[in-house]
């Protein structure tokens, strides 16, 4: 019994095959670009969509074959053939998205996939309820298997080659989809040609609908599935692209921020922060492998006179020239840094003999003594250099710099323009400082410490959103002692731990007291020192304080400086996550003055970044400071973090910050740190809607 083909349905089957092929190529790129659960989801969804497309092409192709008798199909076998198509498609996508595809793997996968497609085709043919059974021409049957294997191998190779994204890939995929679709259709119709229907064949069941209606219905459903899958793929690709662009922008902004933060803006030399880091690394290397490193503290003689008489422009020119000469005077592995003003510090690595540092210092003195031409003048500056050595004069970066500084001051006092190595008799000793340290030990017990609170204000509404607790020492004879005079002693002696715990407890008790008086809820910010953060019982201490005071954890915010959390970032993450689970707010204080890896920053469970006041002071006149502030605020907004600007003292600073978006500020423009009673008065006087710009 002979049949004929409906040309329209043949063309429709070809279109379905090409669209299924394009979808497969697109999904291969999605699976390759995804990881974890997302990759599995794309693989399963892609297998269903691609398998449905291939099966639909096959079924429409069978419907395109018109026999003199009406035809019906066995439903379970038909569904089974669709299942085969989905499994084969999943296998194909899995192979095509591997990192590598060897010739042997490609050949083996092509054979298995080709046999799978043949199984789907002939299972579908077996679903035709016709008697007598269909007989197949052996030669054409083998030809269909060969075409299927060849088509499958080509499809796998094309999908593997085009699995990555790119604009040029779209046209390549479209062309490849035409080739793949044609190959799949070729296999199908070769298999159809192998089928022989005996004369007088009959159909065992009645037709469900005409071939045209069935083909149209299947095609529409398939197109909807494929279009929906492609739409999701396109949306996911766009979201991934935007995410990648944002990550790239944040990484670039962070790199630029690091450059600005770690280098002197005038000379482009490393600043103190970068110097201390490199010096500490050099010290650790010397400890591990043995050896010596040296620190040279260089101070320019008569520079202040030159700067005052000729102006800052001349002074800047001289400093840049000095920086260039210092760089040229040392090795590539050494570090030349500027601490500020006319002070430079040089790290010399791998110093074989102590005398080598002195010889380098003498070379530097000779280099710096050369004439500096400026505006028709021959300018000269001298230098005084102090030297410290590891391990003789200090065991860490801070001590080594301090020792070199002391040696330099010894040179200054002895007539300048010379070099001196550090010795213990150069240490300065202050009896007053020792007395102050002794008195501080009893300040907590004698209730001499008090808290003042500096309001944090919304940049745009002017409303008080929180306060920062700041400790003051009410000395019985000296009056209020500034924190700068006693906090360093507290940190050196370990007294900062009991003082810090007292501040935490008093701040929480005060905030709860404000709540009981019916005042608006405020977030109480408390600074956590480096030593406190290193204490294993910090989380327990915070928990006990919250329980004792009855304060809601969400109304407590702990401020940890950037350098503290980055000192041991993995351990910091564990500590911060424990505090975060308690519901306590977390912010990075003095942001921009230390190292912040973007990788760690996004892993820290923090809610806010505080911009250090050193960047706020001159942001309206210093382009570098303005760039740093803009970068920090953009980064915070990109990471969905709150932002607080410290040290806002002028209206122009506030207006600049407002132009950068949402955030908070604190500083003398609104209020200095004041006693609790003053905060209460401000809160009670604060109307429900107000914009405040200053006192």
XYZ file of C-alpha atoms in Angstrom:
695
model
C 0.000 0.000 0.000
C 1.437 3.322 -1.104
C 1.159 6.699 0.619
C 1.906 10.306 -0.229
C 3.383 13.222 1.716
C 1.611 16.425 2.694
C 4.198 19.018 1.662
C 2.913 21.577 4.176
C 3.324 19.170 7.088
C 6.771 18.134 5.827
C 7.825 21.790 5.876
C 6.258 22.214 9.332
C 8.240 19.229 10.645
C 11.428 20.792 9.269
C 10.678 24.111 11.017
C 10.022 22.297 14.303
C 13.310 20.385 13.943
C 15.281 23.573 13.297
C 13.682 25.402 16.220
C 14.338 22.428 18.511
C 17.968 22.421 17.318
C 18.385 26.149 17.991
C 16.852 25.703 21.452
C 19.282 22.865 22.165
C 22.264 25.008 21.163
C 21.048 27.913 23.293
C 20.399 25.695 26.315
C 23.887 24.208 26.036
C 25.279 27.698 26.663
C 22.936 28.240 29.628
C 23.958 24.957 31.239
C 27.642 25.737 30.670
C 27.262 29.199 32.237
C 25.347 27.897 35.286
C 26.509 25.980 38.332
C 24.960 23.837 41.024
C 21.178 23.601 41.220
C 20.711 26.127 38.404
C 22.704 23.940 35.993
C 20.654 20.876 36.958
C 17.406 22.816 36.481
C 18.490 24.007 33.036
C 19.547 20.466 32.102
C 16.196 18.942 33.122
C 14.144 21.736 31.575
C 16.288 21.697 28.454
C 15.956 17.934 28.076
C 12.159 18.242 28.245
C 11.991 21.134 25.766
C 14.475 19.656 23.308
C 12.999 16.153 23.578
C 9.499 17.492 23.051
C 10.683 19.374 19.972
C 12.400 16.349 18.409
C 9.453 14.074 19.184
C 7.009 16.636 17.762
C 9.005 16.821 14.539
C 8.921 13.021 14.338
C 5.188 12.792 14.991
C 4.330 15.612 12.580
C 6.501 13.819 10.018
C 4.426 10.659 10.473
C 1.218 12.674 10.167
C 2.575 14.139 6.930
C 2.477 10.618 5.430
C -1.026 10.135 3.973
C -2.243 6.550 3.557
C -5.449 5.452 1.842
C -6.747 4.437 5.268
C -7.368 6.485 8.401
C -4.699 5.954 11.061
C -4.762 5.744 14.872
C -1.912 5.458 17.390
C -1.291 3.443 20.542
C -1.133 6.084 23.312
C 1.272 4.316 25.758
C 3.776 3.528 22.998
C 3.508 7.092 21.644
C 4.150 8.551 25.102
C 7.024 6.093 25.531
C 8.628 7.308 22.311
C 8.398 10.859 23.662
C 10.108 9.707 26.865
C 12.937 8.239 24.792
C 13.341 11.600 23.017
C 13.565 13.466 26.339
C 16.139 11.040 27.795
C 18.248 11.180 24.631
C 18.077 14.998 24.660
C 19.207 15.135 28.277
C 22.129 12.856 27.437
C 23.059 15.063 24.483
C 22.981 18.259 26.559
C 25.042 16.623 29.296
C 27.743 15.583 26.815
C 27.738 18.920 24.956
C 28.293 20.931 28.142
C 31.370 19.026 29.335
C 34.611 20.950 29.683
C 36.294 18.684 27.130
C 35.002 16.440 24.358
C 37.563 13.944 23.062
C 37.208 12.209 19.699
C 36.473 8.866 21.376
C 33.841 10.381 23.667
C 32.259 12.211 20.718
C 32.130 9.016 18.653
C 30.699 6.912 21.489
C 28.149 9.563 22.415
C 27.172 9.994 18.750
C 26.514 6.256 18.395
C 24.463 6.091 21.610
C 22.470 9.221 20.782
C 21.892 8.071 17.185
C 20.611 4.707 18.371
C 18.402 6.539 20.871
C 16.888 8.703 18.130
C 16.297 5.584 16.019
C 14.648 3.919 19.000
C 12.342 6.916 19.386
C 11.495 6.889 15.667
C 10.765 3.194 15.343
C 8.907 3.134 18.671
C 6.719 5.893 17.264
C 6.195 3.879 14.075
C 5.277 0.858 16.198
C 2.531 2.952 17.781
C 0.665 2.969 14.437
C -2.239 0.545 14.930
C -2.133 -1.181 11.563
C -2.471 -4.781 10.376
C -0.533 -6.487 9.012
C 2.519 -5.091 10.829
C 4.847 -2.705 9.053
C 7.782 -4.331 7.305
C 11.072 -2.472 6.798
C 13.538 -2.445 3.955
C 16.798 -3.641 5.519
C 19.041 -1.394 3.442
C 17.023 1.754 4.101
C 16.698 0.779 7.761
C 20.486 0.592 8.091
C 20.774 3.847 6.156
C 18.426 5.565 8.626
C 20.547 4.307 11.539
C 23.708 5.591 9.855
C 22.086 8.969 9.161
C 20.911 9.147 12.788
C 24.398 8.430 14.147
C 26.008 10.917 11.763
C 23.395 13.574 12.575
C 23.768 12.973 16.326
C 27.569 13.179 16.144
C 27.436 16.385 14.118
C 24.832 17.873 16.470
C 26.944 17.066 19.543
C 30.068 18.571 17.973
C 28.224 21.741 16.907
C 26.568 22.122 20.329
C 29.924 21.692 22.069
C 31.608 24.291 19.857
C 28.797 26.832 20.320
C 28.129 26.277 24.032
C 29.529 29.694 25.066
C 27.649 32.978 24.732
C 28.442 35.849 22.392
C 26.778 38.057 19.798
C 28.490 36.319 16.880
C 27.350 32.978 18.253
C 23.686 33.781 17.548
C 24.129 33.778 13.758
C 26.346 30.707 14.019
C 23.666 28.909 16.051
C 20.975 29.829 13.554
C 23.024 28.412 10.689
C 23.907 25.339 12.716
C 20.261 24.854 13.688
C 19.342 24.704 9.988
C 22.004 22.028 9.424
C 21.044 20.032 12.537
C 17.325 20.305 11.788
C 17.877 19.147 8.219
C 19.958 16.196 9.428
C 17.290 15.128 11.939
C 14.553 15.432 9.298
C 16.721 13.509 6.835
C 17.037 10.624 9.296
C 13.293 10.631 9.925
C 12.243 10.512 6.302
C 14.902 7.910 5.512
C 13.318 5.778 8.215
C 9.855 6.488 6.810
C 11.057 5.424 3.372
C 12.169 2.105 4.861
C 8.593 1.340 5.987
C 6.474 -0.925 3.742
C 2.715 -1.140 4.308
C 1.141 -4.302 2.895
C -1.679 -3.910 0.362
C -5.045 -4.087 2.048
C -3.683 -2.977 5.447
C -6.325 -1.935 7.952
C -6.313 0.345 11.019
C -7.332 -1.323 14.282
C -8.669 1.882 15.913
C -10.594 4.919 14.832
C -8.798 8.206 14.125
C -8.938 10.829 16.880
C -8.737 13.738 14.451
C -7.510 14.589 10.990
C -3.771 14.613 10.422
C -3.759 18.356 9.724
C -5.504 19.257 12.979
C -3.322 16.909 15.018
C -0.147 18.280 13.413
C -1.227 21.883 13.967
C -2.092 21.208 17.617
C 1.198 19.450 18.309
C 3.169 22.162 16.487
C 1.485 24.987 18.419
C 2.083 23.315 21.787
C 5.685 22.571 20.834
C 6.332 26.113 19.625
C 4.923 27.463 22.896
C 7.213 25.180 24.915
C 10.273 26.036 22.833
C 9.500 29.772 22.785
C 8.927 29.777 26.541
C 12.208 27.956 27.105
C 14.096 30.349 24.830
C 12.508 33.360 26.542
C 13.589 32.113 29.958
C 17.067 31.449 28.571
C 17.336 34.961 27.116
C 16.120 36.562 30.362
C 18.542 34.472 32.403
C 21.407 35.375 30.063
C 20.584 39.079 30.372
C 20.408 38.875 34.155
C 23.717 37.019 34.191
C 25.241 39.654 31.908
C 23.998 42.488 34.127
C 25.260 40.689 37.215
C 28.643 40.159 35.569
C 28.775 43.832 34.545
C 27.920 44.931 38.083
C 30.528 42.573 39.543
C 33.111 43.860 37.064
C 32.229 47.472 37.867
C 32.398 46.837 41.603
C 35.718 45.066 41.177
C 37.085 47.986 39.156
C 35.734 50.479 41.689
C 37.257 48.465 44.519
C 40.610 48.283 42.709
C 40.574 52.039 42.140
C 39.549 52.608 45.745
C 42.398 50.397 46.937
C 44.836 52.346 44.773
C 43.649 55.681 46.128
C 43.579 54.469 49.715
C 46.971 52.773 49.669
C 48.966 55.455 47.856
C 49.884 59.056 48.500
C 47.919 61.281 46.121
C 50.802 63.697 45.491
C 53.794 61.412 44.936
C 51.901 58.184 44.085
C 54.134 56.415 46.600
C 52.717 53.799 49.000
C 51.334 55.375 52.169
C 51.680 54.232 55.785
C 48.993 51.572 55.457
C 50.647 49.819 52.530
C 54.100 50.289 54.042
C 53.071 48.642 57.319
C 51.578 45.705 55.445
C 54.683 45.161 53.317
C 56.962 45.638 56.303
C 55.016 43.075 58.325
C 55.271 40.627 55.415
C 59.018 41.216 55.258
C 59.299 40.600 59.010
C 57.365 37.329 58.730
C 59.567 36.225 55.829
C 62.686 36.951 57.886
C 61.268 34.925 60.771
C 60.551 31.931 58.533
C 63.740 31.888 56.495
C 66.161 33.884 58.600
C 67.687 37.111 57.451
C 67.352 40.798 58.109
C 65.381 43.779 56.824
C 65.849 47.491 57.517
C 63.692 50.597 57.840
C 65.034 54.027 56.846
C 63.117 57.039 58.174
C 63.957 60.035 55.944
C 63.065 63.582 56.993
C 63.867 66.534 54.713
C 65.871 69.370 56.244
C 64.783 72.969 55.598
C 61.775 71.856 53.587
C 59.318 73.864 55.709
C 61.267 77.065 55.047
C 61.289 76.382 51.314
C 57.581 75.547 51.279
C 56.620 78.658 53.258
C 58.737 81.023 51.175
C 58.022 79.712 47.655
C 54.536 78.334 48.179
C 52.883 74.931 48.046
C 53.326 74.568 44.298
C 57.094 74.661 44.693
C 56.885 72.391 47.720
C 54.840 69.843 45.777
C 57.337 69.935 42.903
C 60.189 69.275 45.336
C 58.339 66.388 47.011
C 57.623 64.719 43.666
C 61.271 65.090 42.651
C 62.431 63.660 45.979
C 60.036 60.718 45.530
C 61.472 59.965 42.081
C 65.040 60.138 43.379
C 64.279 57.857 46.319
C 62.718 55.270 44.004
C 65.790 55.372 41.788
C 68.140 54.977 44.765
C 66.804 51.606 45.955
C 66.137 48.189 44.443
C 62.917 47.045 42.777
C 62.090 44.785 45.740
C 62.353 47.668 48.245
C 59.463 49.976 49.157
C 59.592 53.778 49.246
C 56.626 55.364 51.042
C 55.512 58.814 52.103
C 53.963 59.163 55.543
C 52.975 62.782 55.048
C 54.559 66.212 54.969
C 58.277 65.827 54.329
C 58.628 62.373 55.914
C 59.500 59.302 53.844
C 60.056 55.745 55.033
C 61.956 53.105 53.060
C 61.775 49.343 53.575
C 64.941 47.503 52.557
C 64.400 43.751 52.136
C 67.070 41.055 52.367
C 69.764 43.139 54.050
C 72.876 40.961 54.340
C 74.829 43.183 56.780
C 73.742 46.029 59.061
C 76.297 48.197 57.273
C 74.394 47.763 53.985
C 71.530 49.859 55.340
C 73.948 52.626 56.292
C 75.549 52.570 52.848
C 72.129 52.863 51.201
C 71.278 55.765 53.525
C 74.508 57.546 52.562
C 73.676 57.047 48.886
C 70.218 58.529 49.490
C 71.659 61.550 51.298
C 73.978 62.195 48.365
C 71.139 61.824 45.858
C 68.805 64.154 47.745
C 71.463 66.839 48.127
C 71.575 67.464 44.378
C 70.099 70.683 42.989
C 66.386 70.744 42.111
C 65.736 73.302 39.315
C 62.547 75.316 39.796
C 61.444 78.467 37.985
C 65.013 79.626 37.380
C 66.112 78.763 40.911
C 68.441 76.022 42.147
C 66.701 74.525 45.170
C 68.471 72.306 47.685
C 67.162 70.245 50.572
C 69.117 68.075 52.958
C 67.985 64.972 54.796
C 68.223 63.334 58.204
C 67.921 59.544 58.223
C 67.235 57.122 61.061
C 67.739 53.368 60.644
C 66.188 50.414 62.459
C 66.885 46.730 61.795
C 64.903 43.543 62.228
C 65.321 41.678 64.489
C 67.622 43.925 66.520
C 65.365 46.985 66.947
C 61.819 45.650 66.827
C 59.695 42.579 66.254
C 56.861 44.120 64.256
C 56.191 46.870 61.729
C 54.962 49.435 64.259
C 57.994 49.049 66.518
C 60.464 49.166 63.633
C 58.990 52.383 62.221
C 58.937 53.941 65.684
C 62.579 52.974 66.254
C 63.670 54.446 62.920
C 61.665 57.588 63.747
C 63.434 57.898 67.116
C 66.815 57.517 65.396
C 65.882 60.219 62.886
C 64.915 62.637 65.681
C 68.229 61.895 67.344
C 69.937 63.038 64.115
C 67.801 66.195 64.066
C 68.782 67.058 67.609
C 72.444 66.370 66.852
C 72.714 68.844 63.978
C 70.838 67.231 61.066
C 72.173 66.017 57.692
C 73.392 62.696 59.043
C 72.534 59.025 59.507
C 72.034 57.163 62.795
C 71.137 53.620 63.780
C 68.573 53.181 66.536
C 69.747 52.461 70.072
C 67.785 51.956 73.287
C 68.963 55.251 74.783
C 67.002 57.056 72.064
C 63.688 55.944 73.621
C 61.731 58.797 75.142
C 59.979 58.264 78.482
C 57.104 60.301 79.932
C 56.354 59.931 83.666
C 53.073 61.772 83.096
C 51.957 59.092 80.685
C 52.753 56.369 83.212
C 50.682 58.163 85.868
C 47.815 58.501 83.404
C 47.959 54.778 82.690
C 47.849 53.967 86.399
C 44.837 56.219 86.974
C 43.002 54.698 84.032
C 43.111 51.289 85.694
C 40.824 52.521 88.463
C 38.620 54.771 86.318
C 35.984 52.081 85.722
C 35.689 51.120 89.404
C 35.486 54.788 90.444
C 32.754 55.446 87.839
C 34.825 58.127 86.155
C 33.866 56.969 82.649
C 30.773 58.466 81.033
C 29.103 58.124 77.663
C 28.243 60.841 75.190
C 26.159 60.153 72.108
C 26.598 61.560 68.615
C 23.419 61.465 66.501
C 23.311 59.797 63.109
C 21.052 61.668 60.699
C 19.306 60.730 57.457
C 20.978 62.616 54.596
C 17.706 63.720 53.032
C 15.066 63.914 55.797
C 17.351 65.263 58.522
C 15.776 62.921 61.063
C 17.846 61.260 63.786
C 18.028 57.554 62.951
C 20.484 56.432 65.601
C 23.358 57.441 67.855
C 26.944 56.351 68.378
C 28.098 55.815 71.956
C 31.458 57.497 72.634
C 33.325 57.099 75.909
C 34.705 60.048 77.879
C 36.911 60.045 80.980
C 35.727 62.485 83.600
C 38.984 62.864 85.510
C 38.606 64.394 88.998
C 41.486 66.825 88.380
C 41.952 67.057 84.607
C 38.280 67.299 83.720
C 37.121 65.566 80.515
C 40.097 63.691 79.078
C 39.824 63.293 75.269
C 39.693 59.673 74.045
C 42.856 60.242 71.992
C 44.810 60.609 75.261
C 43.662 57.449 77.037
C 42.344 54.990 74.422
C 45.879 54.164 73.109
C 46.961 53.315 76.675
C 43.857 51.210 77.118
C 44.646 49.265 73.951
C 48.308 48.749 74.857
C 47.546 47.527 78.383
C 44.453 45.461 77.588
C 42.223 47.782 79.640
C 40.232 48.392 76.474
C 38.456 45.065 77.078
C 36.784 45.961 80.426
C 36.251 49.534 79.206
C 34.693 48.282 75.973
C 32.414 45.872 77.832
C 31.326 48.695 80.151
C 30.528 50.919 77.157
C 28.492 48.128 75.544
C 26.464 47.515 78.702
C 25.852 51.200 79.493
C 24.837 51.983 75.904
C 22.283 49.156 75.810
C 20.850 50.139 79.204
C 20.518 53.771 78.055
C 18.794 52.810 74.802
C 16.297 50.648 76.688
C 15.684 53.541 79.091
C 14.827 55.804 76.126
C 12.393 53.178 74.894
C 10.643 53.003 78.258
C 10.197 56.783 78.155
C 8.317 56.430 74.877
C 11.006 57.967 72.684
C 11.365 56.766 69.060
C 13.380 53.594 68.555
C 17.030 54.379 67.857
C 19.849 52.155 66.687
C 22.647 52.343 69.255
C 26.089 52.012 67.639
C 28.974 50.795 69.804
C 32.612 50.553 68.709
C 34.288 47.183 69.187
C 38.070 47.395 69.555
C 40.504 45.001 67.939
C 41.279 43.314 71.261
C 37.579 42.915 72.058
C 36.943 41.361 68.662
C 39.700 38.823 69.307
C 38.062 37.652 72.541
C 36.482 34.210 72.203
C 33.631 35.194 74.542
C 32.584 38.343 72.641
C 29.380 36.767 71.311
C 28.495 35.506 74.780
C 29.211 38.950 76.275
C 26.929 40.660 73.746
C 24.200 38.081 74.374
C 24.409 38.576 78.147
C 24.304 42.374 77.816
C 21.214 42.214 75.593
C 19.503 39.835 78.000
C 20.350 41.960 81.048
C 19.264 45.226 79.438
C 16.208 43.806 77.668
C 17.168 45.646 74.469
C 15.958 44.302 71.137
C 19.095 43.054 69.266
C 17.986 44.927 66.138
C 18.496 48.209 68.032
C 22.182 47.462 68.684
C 24.813 48.001 66.001
C 28.424 46.973 66.502
C 31.046 48.984 64.623
C 34.256 47.118 63.817
C 37.092 48.886 62.031
C 38.039 47.690 58.574
C 41.596 46.744 59.567
C 40.327 44.602 62.460
C 37.988 42.435 60.373
C 40.554 42.057 57.569
C 43.346 41.057 59.997
C 41.942 37.517 60.054
C 39.056 37.576 57.595
C 38.036 33.868 57.788
C 37.823 33.997 61.593
C 36.042 37.353 61.395
C 33.369 35.849 59.136
C 32.580 33.183 61.752
C 32.352 35.773 64.538
C 30.240 38.178 62.477
C 27.851 35.427 61.383
C 27.238 34.452 65.023
C 26.456 38.066 65.907
C 24.290 38.420 62.795
C 22.241 35.346 63.772
C 21.521 37.038 67.099
C 19.918 39.894 65.171
C 22.625 42.448 65.985
C 23.442 45.025 63.297
C 27.016 45.139 62.009
C 28.943 47.908 60.274
C 32.509 48.390 59.032
C 33.998 51.503 60.651
C 36.658 53.745 59.058
C 35.948 52.139 55.687
C 38.476 53.090 53.040
C 41.469 53.258 55.392
C 42.303 49.550 55.310
C 42.284 46.533 53.040
C 38.916 45.223 51.895
C 38.869 42.324 49.474
C 35.623 42.481 47.526
C 35.411 38.727 47.862
C 35.396 39.010 51.670
C 33.281 42.152 51.733
C 30.354 40.407 50.061
C 30.714 37.459 52.485
C 30.656 39.570 55.632
C 27.093 39.685 57.045
C 27.287 43.457 57.474
C 24.575 46.046 56.966
C 26.540 49.314 56.776
C 29.805 50.918 55.731
C 31.100 54.016 57.543
C 33.201 56.353 55.426
C 36.198 57.578 57.397
C 36.138 61.298 58.176
C 39.583 61.773 56.596
C 37.911 61.445 53.183
C 35.043 63.778 54.088
C 37.163 66.705 55.300
C 38.391 67.900 51.887
C 36.057 66.153 49.463
C 34.822 69.460 48.022
C 38.373 70.522 47.074
C 40.284 67.239 46.780
C 39.373 65.252 43.666
C 40.889 62.044 45.048
C 38.847 62.230 48.262
C 35.707 62.951 46.244
C 36.428 59.959 43.997
C 36.955 57.708 47.014
C 33.675 58.811 48.621
C 31.791 58.347 45.345
C 33.294 54.883 44.867
C 32.465 53.794 48.424
C 28.861 54.994 48.196
C 28.375 53.397 44.778
C 29.847 50.156 46.072
C 27.609 50.226 49.157
C 24.497 50.856 47.073
C 25.530 48.110 44.649
C 25.940 45.639 47.525
C 22.679 46.879 49.111
C 24.498 48.158 52.202
C 23.687 51.218 54.265
C 26.203 54.052 54.319
C 27.245 56.494 57.065
C 29.548 59.456 56.439
C 31.599 60.523 59.468
C 32.917 63.976 60.264
C 30.446 66.096 58.272
C 31.115 69.643 59.466
C 30.146 71.891 56.545
C 27.076 72.442 54.415
C 29.005 71.844 51.167
C 30.022 68.400 52.404
C 26.399 67.550 53.160
C 25.194 68.734 49.757
C 27.882 66.675 48.020
C 26.819 63.545 49.916
C 23.151 64.157 49.177
C 23.941 64.152 45.490
C 25.296 60.595 45.792
C 22.055 58.994 47.005
C 20.639 57.602 50.226
C 22.553 57.295 53.486
C 23.249 58.806 56.890
C 25.806 61.223 58.263
C 27.178 62.321 61.612
C 29.352 65.243 62.549
C 29.506 68.712 64.054
C 27.255 70.133 61.313
C 24.339 68.507 63.093
C 25.723 67.825 66.567
C 28.844 66.874 68.430
C 28.713 63.992 70.898
C 26.409 65.098 73.739
C 25.093 63.669 77.028
C 22.001 61.444 76.997
C 19.770 64.262 78.273
C 20.615 66.412 75.233
C 19.741 63.548 72.894
C 16.371 63.221 74.641
C 15.648 66.920 74.172
C 16.479 66.723 70.473
C 14.239 63.696 70.000
C 11.323 65.290 71.850
C 11.701 68.499 69.838
C 11.967 66.655 66.533
C 8.728 67.048 64.521
C 7.257 64.156 62.579
C 8.547 65.540 59.254
C 11.601 67.778 59.134
C 14.661 68.538 57.083
C 17.644 69.578 59.163
C 20.949 70.742 57.713
C 22.767 72.072 60.733
C 22.547 73.392 64.261
